[in-house]
């Protein structure tokens, strides 16, 4: 189970890191999508920080199981919020955020199972 967590956590951390970087640098595609969803631009640094913290926490969870569990819970809630935000904005292009939500749930289950 630990190897499964390591693989899922690494993939998810990579995706979160890339997304955080693009959000921090105000990539036009990211800012355009956030604007379309009704997310204020002033929230972008906070959202990027949360993604970066999630990525770091998932990787630190390889050594500290409780931290991995906490990070996986946080990322799951963050991504579930993303799904809800898309649905509230009537934007049904939710495949990417849904996949990330499921990966976060998988990381949580695998980290708990391997502790």
mmCIF file of C-alpha atoms in Angstrom:
data_model
loop_
_atom_site.group_PDB
_atom_site.id
_atom_site.type_symbol
_atom_site.label_atom_id
_atom_site.label_comp_id
_atom_site.label_asym_id
_atom_site.label_seq_id
_atom_site.Cartn_x
_atom_site.Cartn_y
_atom_site.Cartn_z
ATOM 1 C CA UNK A 1 0.000 0.000 0.000
ATOM 2 C CA UNK A 2 2.852 2.386 0.724
ATOM 3 C CA UNK A 3 4.195 2.128 -2.822
ATOM 4 C CA UNK A 4 0.710 2.905 -4.103
ATOM 5 C CA UNK A 5 0.571 5.980 -1.889
ATOM 6 C CA UNK A 6 4.037 7.056 -3.023
ATOM 7 C CA UNK A 7 3.050 6.848 -6.692
ATOM 8 C CA UNK A 8 -0.312 8.600 -6.256
ATOM 9 C CA UNK A 9 1.163 11.243 -3.944
ATOM 10 C CA UNK A 10 3.990 11.975 -6.379
ATOM 11 C CA UNK A 11 1.620 12.308 -9.352
ATOM 12 C CA UNK A 12 -0.782 14.487 -7.400
ATOM 13 C CA UNK A 13 2.040 16.606 -5.974
ATOM 14 C CA UNK A 14 3.377 17.165 -9.488
ATOM 15 C CA UNK A 15 -0.050 18.277 -10.747
ATOM 16 C CA UNK A 16 -0.575 20.542 -7.737
ATOM 17 C CA UNK A 17 2.897 22.068 -8.092
ATOM 18 C CA UNK A 18 2.351 22.825 -11.761
ATOM 19 C CA UNK A 19 -1.044 24.335 -11.053
ATOM 20 C CA UNK A 20 0.319 26.399 -8.171
ATOM 21 C CA UNK A 21 3.144 27.705 -10.370
ATOM 22 C CA UNK A 22 0.733 28.663 -13.158
ATOM 23 C CA UNK A 23 -1.562 30.349 -10.659
ATOM 24 C CA UNK A 24 1.280 32.258 -8.968
ATOM 25 C CA UNK A 25 2.529 33.479 -12.359
ATOM 26 C CA UNK A 26 -0.995 34.486 -13.433
ATOM 27 C CA UNK A 27 -1.059 32.288 -16.503
ATOM 28 C CA UNK A 28 -3.760 33.712 -18.819
ATOM 29 C CA UNK A 29 -5.492 30.350 -19.188
ATOM 30 C CA UNK A 30 -5.715 29.938 -15.396
ATOM 31 C CA UNK A 31 -6.835 33.509 -14.706
ATOM 32 C CA UNK A 32 -9.363 33.330 -17.535
ATOM 33 C CA UNK A 33 -10.824 30.114 -16.167
ATOM 34 C CA UNK A 34 -10.957 31.499 -12.623
ATOM 35 C CA UNK A 35 -12.680 34.658 -13.870
ATOM 36 C CA UNK A 36 -15.200 32.530 -15.768
ATOM 37 C CA UNK A 37 -15.944 30.685 -12.524
ATOM 38 C CA UNK A 38 -16.409 33.918 -10.585
ATOM 39 C CA UNK A 39 -13.287 33.548 -8.446
ATOM 40 C CA UNK A 40 -11.906 36.984 -7.471
ATOM 41 C CA UNK A 41 -8.374 37.644 -8.685
ATOM 42 C CA UNK A 42 -7.369 38.577 -5.134
ATOM 43 C CA UNK A 43 -7.905 34.921 -4.145
ATOM 44 C CA UNK A 44 -5.327 33.560 -6.602
ATOM 45 C CA UNK A 45 -2.268 33.837 -4.320
ATOM 46 C CA UNK A 46 -4.147 32.088 -1.512
ATOM 47 C CA UNK A 47 -5.380 29.314 -3.773
ATOM 48 C CA UNK A 48 -1.888 28.824 -5.233
ATOM 49 C CA UNK A 49 -0.428 28.683 -1.724
ATOM 50 C CA UNK A 50 -2.966 26.039 -0.721
ATOM 51 C CA UNK A 51 -2.027 23.918 -3.754
ATOM 52 C CA UNK A 52 1.684 24.260 -3.012
ATOM 53 C CA UNK A 53 1.134 23.371 0.641
ATOM 54 C CA UNK A 54 -0.873 20.314 -0.405
ATOM 55 C CA UNK A 55 1.917 19.164 -2.707
ATOM 56 C CA UNK A 56 4.540 19.603 0.002
ATOM 57 C CA UNK A 57 2.348 17.875 2.577
ATOM 58 C CA UNK A 58 1.724 14.872 0.337
ATOM 59 C CA UNK A 59 5.443 14.420 -0.250
ATOM 60 C CA UNK A 60 6.274 14.970 3.425
ATOM 61 C CA UNK A 61 3.633 12.334 4.127
ATOM 62 C CA UNK A 62 6.032 9.765 2.730
ATOM 63 C CA UNK A 63 8.055 10.179 5.924
ATOM 64 C CA UNK A 64 5.368 11.363 8.362
ATOM 65 C CA UNK A 65 2.152 9.374 7.907
ATOM 66 C CA UNK A 66 -0.074 11.773 9.853
ATOM 67 C CA UNK A 67 1.080 14.687 7.715
ATOM 68 C CA UNK A 68 0.276 12.701 4.575
ATOM 69 C CA UNK A 69 -3.220 12.002 5.872
ATOM 70 C CA UNK A 70 -3.765 15.663 6.766
ATOM 71 C CA UNK A 71 -2.495 16.818 3.370
ATOM 72 C CA UNK A 72 -4.671 14.308 1.528
ATOM 73 C CA UNK A 73 -7.731 15.472 3.483
ATOM 74 C CA UNK A 74 -6.908 19.096 2.679
ATOM 75 C CA UNK A 75 -6.360 18.420 -1.018
ATOM 76 C CA UNK A 76 -9.564 16.363 -1.194
ATOM 77 C CA UNK A 77 -11.558 19.213 0.341
ATOM 78 C CA UNK A 78 -9.849 21.789 -1.903
ATOM 79 C CA UNK A 79 -10.616 19.789 -5.048
ATOM 80 C CA UNK A 80 -14.178 19.027 -3.941
ATOM 81 C CA UNK A 81 -14.588 22.781 -3.546
ATOM 82 C CA UNK A 82 -13.326 23.123 -7.110
ATOM 83 C CA UNK A 83 -15.971 20.698 -8.376
ATOM 84 C CA UNK A 84 -18.658 22.633 -6.495
ATOM 85 C CA UNK A 85 -17.369 25.944 -7.876
ATOM 86 C CA UNK A 86 -17.558 24.617 -11.423
ATOM 87 C CA UNK A 87 -21.067 23.288 -10.918
ATOM 88 C CA UNK A 88 -22.301 26.525 -9.301
ATOM 89 C CA UNK A 89 -20.966 28.480 -12.283
ATOM 90 C CA UNK A 90 -22.746 26.006 -14.584
ATOM 91 C CA UNK A 91 -19.397 25.057 -16.090
ATOM 92 C CA UNK A 92 -19.548 21.347 -16.737
ATOM 93 C CA UNK A 93 -15.944 20.929 -17.893
ATOM 94 C CA UNK A 94 -15.129 19.250 -14.605
ATOM 95 C CA UNK A 95 -13.152 16.217 -15.747
ATOM 96 C CA UNK A 96 -9.720 17.541 -14.668
ATOM 97 C CA UNK A 97 -10.811 18.667 -11.201
ATOM 98 C CA UNK A 98 -12.826 15.471 -10.746
ATOM 99 C CA UNK A 99 -9.783 13.329 -11.588
ATOM 100 C CA UNK A 100 -7.672 15.329 -9.121
ATOM 101 C CA UNK A 101 -10.372 14.901 -6.470
ATOM 102 C CA UNK A 102 -10.370 11.144 -7.009
ATOM 103 C CA UNK A 103 -6.566 11.054 -6.864
ATOM 104 C CA UNK A 104 -6.684 12.947 -3.571
ATOM 105 C CA UNK A 105 -9.211 10.451 -2.173
ATOM 106 C CA UNK A 106 -6.999 7.593 -3.372
ATOM 107 C CA UNK A 107 -3.984 9.184 -1.665
ATOM 108 C CA UNK A 108 -5.952 9.481 1.555
ATOM 109 C CA UNK A 109 -7.150 5.877 1.483
ATOM 110 C CA UNK A 110 -3.733 4.519 0.556
ATOM 111 C CA UNK A 111 -1.921 6.579 3.226
ATOM 112 C CA UNK A 112 -4.342 5.433 5.935
ATOM 113 C CA UNK A 113 -4.037 1.808 4.748
ATOM 114 C CA UNK A 114 -0.246 1.921 4.778
ATOM 115 C CA UNK A 115 0.199 3.626 8.155
#
